[in-house]
Tab-separated table of C-alpha atoms in Angstrom:
chain	number	residue	atom	x	y	z
V	1	MET	CA	0.000	0.000	0.000
V	2	ALA	CA	1.394	3.415	-0.954
V	3	GLU	CA	2.111	5.801	1.898
V	4	GLU	CA	-0.255	8.774	1.986
V	5	LYS	CA	1.484	12.046	1.110
V	6	LYS	CA	1.374	14.607	3.895
V	7	LEU	CA	1.696	18.369	3.541
V	8	SER	CA	5.003	19.891	4.534
V	9	PRO	CA	5.425	23.195	6.395
V	10	VAL	CA	6.267	24.788	3.013
V	11	ASP	CA	2.892	23.615	1.660
V	12	LEU	CA	1.226	25.201	4.693
V	13	ILE	CA	2.801	28.552	3.839
V	14	GLY	CA	1.279	28.437	0.351
V	15	ILE	CA	-2.105	27.532	1.807
V	16	ARG	CA	-1.707	30.327	4.359
V	17	ASN	CA	-1.135	32.868	1.585
V	18	LEU	CA	-4.348	31.889	-0.134
V	19	LEU	CA	-6.382	31.738	3.080
V	20	GLU	CA	-5.096	35.187	4.098
V	21	TYR	CA	-6.358	36.670	0.848
V	22	LEU	CA	-9.688	34.903	1.208
V	23	VAL	CA	-10.070	36.389	4.718
V	24	VAL	CA	-8.957	39.856	3.610
V	25	THR	CA	-11.386	39.850	0.665
V	26	ASP	CA	-14.297	38.621	2.836
V	27	ASN	CA	-14.562	35.294	1.014
V	28	LEU	CA	-13.770	33.385	4.211
V	29	THR	CA	-14.233	34.211	7.891
V	30	CYS	CA	-11.440	33.878	10.427
V	31	ASP	CA	-13.381	31.064	12.122
V	32	GLU	CA	-13.649	29.175	8.824
V	33	ARG	CA	-9.929	29.720	8.212
V	34	ASN	CA	-9.139	28.381	11.694
V	35	ARG	CA	-11.257	25.251	11.124
V	36	ILE	CA	-9.556	24.571	7.792
V	37	MET	CA	-6.069	24.979	9.272
V	38	LEU	CA	-6.878	22.877	12.343
V	39	ARG	CA	-8.151	20.086	10.115
V	40	ILE	CA	-5.027	20.309	7.935
V	41	ALA	CA	-2.851	20.112	11.045
V	42	LYS	CA	-4.671	17.056	12.400
V	43	GLU	CA	-4.628	15.222	9.057
V	44	ASN	CA	-0.910	15.881	8.670
V	45	ASN	CA	0.154	15.163	12.272
V	46	LEU	CA	1.232	18.759	12.881
V	47	ALA	CA	1.042	20.162	16.376
V	48	GLU	CA	-1.562	22.899	16.849
V	49	TYR	CA	1.057	25.187	18.410
V	50	MET	CA	2.774	25.386	14.975
V	51	LEU	CA	-0.275	26.899	13.250
V	52	PRO	CA	0.011	30.586	14.277
V	53	GLY	CA	3.389	30.808	12.546
V	54	PHE	CA	2.122	29.244	9.345
V	55	ALA	CA	-1.442	30.404	8.917
V	56	ASP	CA	-2.416	33.321	11.145
V	57	TYR	CA	-4.366	30.718	13.098
V	58	GLY	CA	-6.326	32.367	15.906
V	59	ARG	CA	-5.819	35.907	14.625
V	60	ILE	CA	-8.772	38.237	14.122
V	61	LYS	CA	-9.362	39.928	10.776
V	62	ASP	CA	-7.718	43.239	11.795
V	63	GLU	CA	-4.535	41.352	12.721
V	64	VAL	CA	-4.611	39.466	9.405
V	65	LEU	CA	-5.057	42.770	7.528
V	66	GLU	CA	-2.075	44.245	9.356
V	67	CYS	CA	0.111	41.201	8.621
V	68	THR	CA	-0.810	41.074	4.946
V	69	ALA	CA	-0.592	44.825	4.286
V	70	HIS	CA	3.102	44.646	3.400
V	71	ARG	CA	2.525	41.709	1.026
V	72	GLN	CA	-0.437	43.180	-0.856
V	73	VAL	CA	0.306	43.959	-4.472
V	74	SER	CA	-1.183	46.925	-6.243
V	75	MET	CA	-2.581	45.567	-9.485
V	76	PRO	CA	-3.182	47.643	-12.602
V	77	GLN	CA	-6.784	48.791	-12.513
V	78	GLY	CA	-8.605	47.585	-15.586
V	79	LYS	CA	-12.124	46.323	-16.096
V	80	GLY	CA	-12.879	43.618	-13.582
V	81	GLN	CA	-9.565	43.919	-11.746
V	82	ASP	CA	-9.035	44.951	-8.163
V	83	LYS	CA	-6.314	44.905	-5.528
V	84	SER	CA	-7.342	41.525	-4.133
V	85	TYR	CA	-5.529	39.496	-6.789
V	86	VAL	CA	-3.575	36.572	-5.307
V	87	SER	CA	-0.010	35.650	-6.214
V	88	LEU	CA	-0.036	32.329	-8.050
V	89	THR	CA	3.761	32.554	-8.010
V	90	GLU	CA	3.796	32.418	-4.195
V	91	ILE	CA	1.354	29.508	-4.104
V	92	ALA	CA	3.484	27.687	-6.694
V	93	ARG	CA	6.687	28.545	-4.814
V	94	ALA	CA	5.346	26.704	-1.767
V	95	HIS	CA	4.954	23.646	-4.017
V	96	SER	CA	8.195	24.034	-5.984
V	97	GLU	CA	10.524	26.621	-4.494
V	98	ASP	CA	12.982	26.733	-7.409
V	99	THR	CA	10.591	26.631	-10.372
V	100	PRO	CA	7.215	28.262	-9.617
V	101	GLY	CA	6.870	29.386	-13.247
V	102	TYR	CA	6.947	25.790	-14.455
V	103	VAL	CA	4.212	24.851	-11.972
V	104	ILE	CA	1.981	27.589	-13.399
V	105	GLN	CA	2.778	26.520	-16.984
V	106	SER	CA	1.923	22.909	-16.092
V	107	TRP	CA	-1.437	24.081	-14.754
V	108	LEU	CA	-2.068	25.952	-18.009
V	109	ARG	CA	-1.457	22.723	-19.997
V	110	SER	CA	-4.698	21.253	-18.687
V	111	ARG	CA	-7.706	21.526	-20.983
V	112	ASN	CA	-9.896	21.790	-17.851
V	113	THR	CA	-7.863	24.773	-16.646
V	114	LEU	CA	-8.297	26.554	-19.960
V	115	ALA	CA	-12.018	25.741	-20.023
V	116	PHE	CA	-12.351	27.213	-16.507
V	117	LEU	CA	-10.411	30.352	-17.489
V	118	ASP	CA	-12.542	30.669	-20.639
V	119	LEU	CA	-15.761	30.530	-18.584
V	120	TRP	CA	-14.425	33.012	-16.023
V	121	GLU	CA	-13.372	35.505	-18.699
V	122	LYS	CA	-16.697	35.217	-20.564
V	123	GLU	CA	-18.521	36.094	-17.353
V	124	HIS	CA	-16.250	38.927	-16.147
V	125	ASN	CA	-14.520	40.410	-19.196
V	126	PRO	CA	-16.511	42.176	-21.936
V	127	ASP	CA	-13.321	42.525	-24.036
V	128	TYR	CA	-12.423	38.831	-23.864
V	129	ASN	CA	-11.167	37.381	-27.153
V	130	GLU	CA	-12.681	33.893	-27.423
V	131	ALA	CA	-11.073	33.420	-30.851
V	132	GLY	CA	-7.687	33.722	-29.098
V	133	TYR	CA	-8.761	30.959	-26.709
V	134	MET	CA	-9.699	28.683	-29.610
V	135	GLU	CA	-6.357	29.428	-31.321
V	136	LEU	CA	-4.442	28.510	-28.147
V	137	LEU	CA	-6.402	25.251	-27.791
V	138	GLU	CA	-5.356	24.307	-31.320
V	139	LYS	CA	-1.689	25.256	-30.773
V	140	LYS	CA	-1.647	23.365	-27.468
V	141	LYS	CA	-1.983	20.108	-29.418
V	142	ALA	CA	1.649	20.435	-30.552
V	143	ALA	CA	4.045	18.857	-28.051
V	144	SER	CA	6.527	21.716	-28.483
V	145	PHE	CA	4.016	24.463	-27.583
V	146	THR	CA	4.259	26.034	-24.140
V	147	LEU	CA	1.445	28.235	-22.891
V	148	THR	CA	2.613	30.932	-20.506
V	149	PRO	CA	0.457	33.342	-18.495
V	150	LYS	CA	1.759	36.236	-20.606
V	151	LEU	CA	0.769	34.477	-23.853
V	152	TRP	CA	-2.690	33.660	-22.426
V	153	ILE	CA	-3.207	37.325	-21.516
V	154	GLU	CA	-1.954	38.653	-24.872
V	155	ARG	CA	-4.005	36.293	-27.066
V	156	THR	CA	-7.274	36.404	-25.124
V	157	LYS	CA	-7.139	39.900	-23.575
V	158	ALA	CA	-7.648	38.148	-20.236
V	159	ILE	CA	-8.112	40.141	-17.030
V	160	GLY	CA	-8.423	37.249	-14.544
V	161	ILE	CA	-4.680	36.633	-14.627
V	162	VAL	CA	-2.046	39.372	-14.550
V	163	SER	CA	1.670	38.918	-15.209
V	164	LYS	CA	4.110	41.484	-13.845
V	165	GLN	CA	7.858	41.770	-14.394
V	166	GLY	CA	10.398	43.170	-11.969
V	167	LYS	CA	11.134	43.048	-8.258
V	168	SER	CA	7.536	42.571	-7.080
V	169	GLY	CA	6.579	40.695	-10.232
V	170	GLY	CA	4.989	37.341	-10.787
V	171	THR	CA	1.687	35.891	-11.888
V	172	PHE	CA	-1.402	37.090	-10.026
V	173	ALA	CA	-5.032	36.010	-10.343
V	174	HIS	CA	-8.532	36.815	-9.210
V	175	PRO	CA	-9.272	34.951	-5.923
V	176	MET	CA	-11.660	32.547	-7.692
V	177	ILE	CA	-8.950	31.586	-10.195
V	178	ALA	CA	-6.386	31.384	-7.382
V	179	CYS	CA	-8.638	28.899	-5.555
V	180	GLU	CA	-8.806	26.786	-8.707
V	181	PHE	CA	-5.004	26.896	-8.986
V	182	ALA	CA	-4.474	26.061	-5.293
V	183	SER	CA	-6.912	23.151	-5.648
V	184	TRP	CA	-4.878	21.852	-8.574
V	185	VAL	CA	-1.581	22.205	-6.679
V	186	ALA	CA	-2.917	20.663	-3.452
V	187	PRO	CA	-6.033	18.484	-3.832
V	188	GLU	CA	-6.198	18.376	-0.024
V	189	PHE	CA	-6.960	22.106	-0.129
V	190	LYS	CA	-9.887	21.495	-2.490
V	191	MET	CA	-11.308	18.863	-0.129
V	192	LEU	CA	-11.065	21.297	2.774
V	193	LEU	CA	-12.863	24.036	0.854
V	194	LEU	CA	-15.622	21.696	-0.292
V	195	ASP	CA	-16.113	20.033	3.078
């Protein structure tokens, strides 16, 4: 029988980043966040005393806001965009510290991911280019084709994902898209959200 994979402390940091944003953007209460983290700790044999350092466990919303203020990224303000976008790069870095960009590209290889992004853009982006989506689906059939966030944005005029260069750069996404990404990276996270 294969041994069940447990989350590492690095995985907890990635989950913490997402849960912080969900609390800050009023998509999750602090009590709900605490229940999720406590369940993660129990299922992964982590002591409860470790949680405050990894996930703001036990902190009230004002304390979470204060802790996350220095990490918040000011996103370009376009249609449908706001300052609550979540760093997919940081979530991916918790999964693969050295190559977060490759984790994001792997996620973009999935037809289900692209179908989800297509649906999200159709609902939230009046300037969305569905023809660009269809073109990318066709190109994706070639083994040598690599879809990057930047290429997705350029071809489809997407607003749900933002790619920034420079010191505070990375790939950022609307919280709904970030939840989809985090669920792909850590299926345990999806189970916790759905439970």
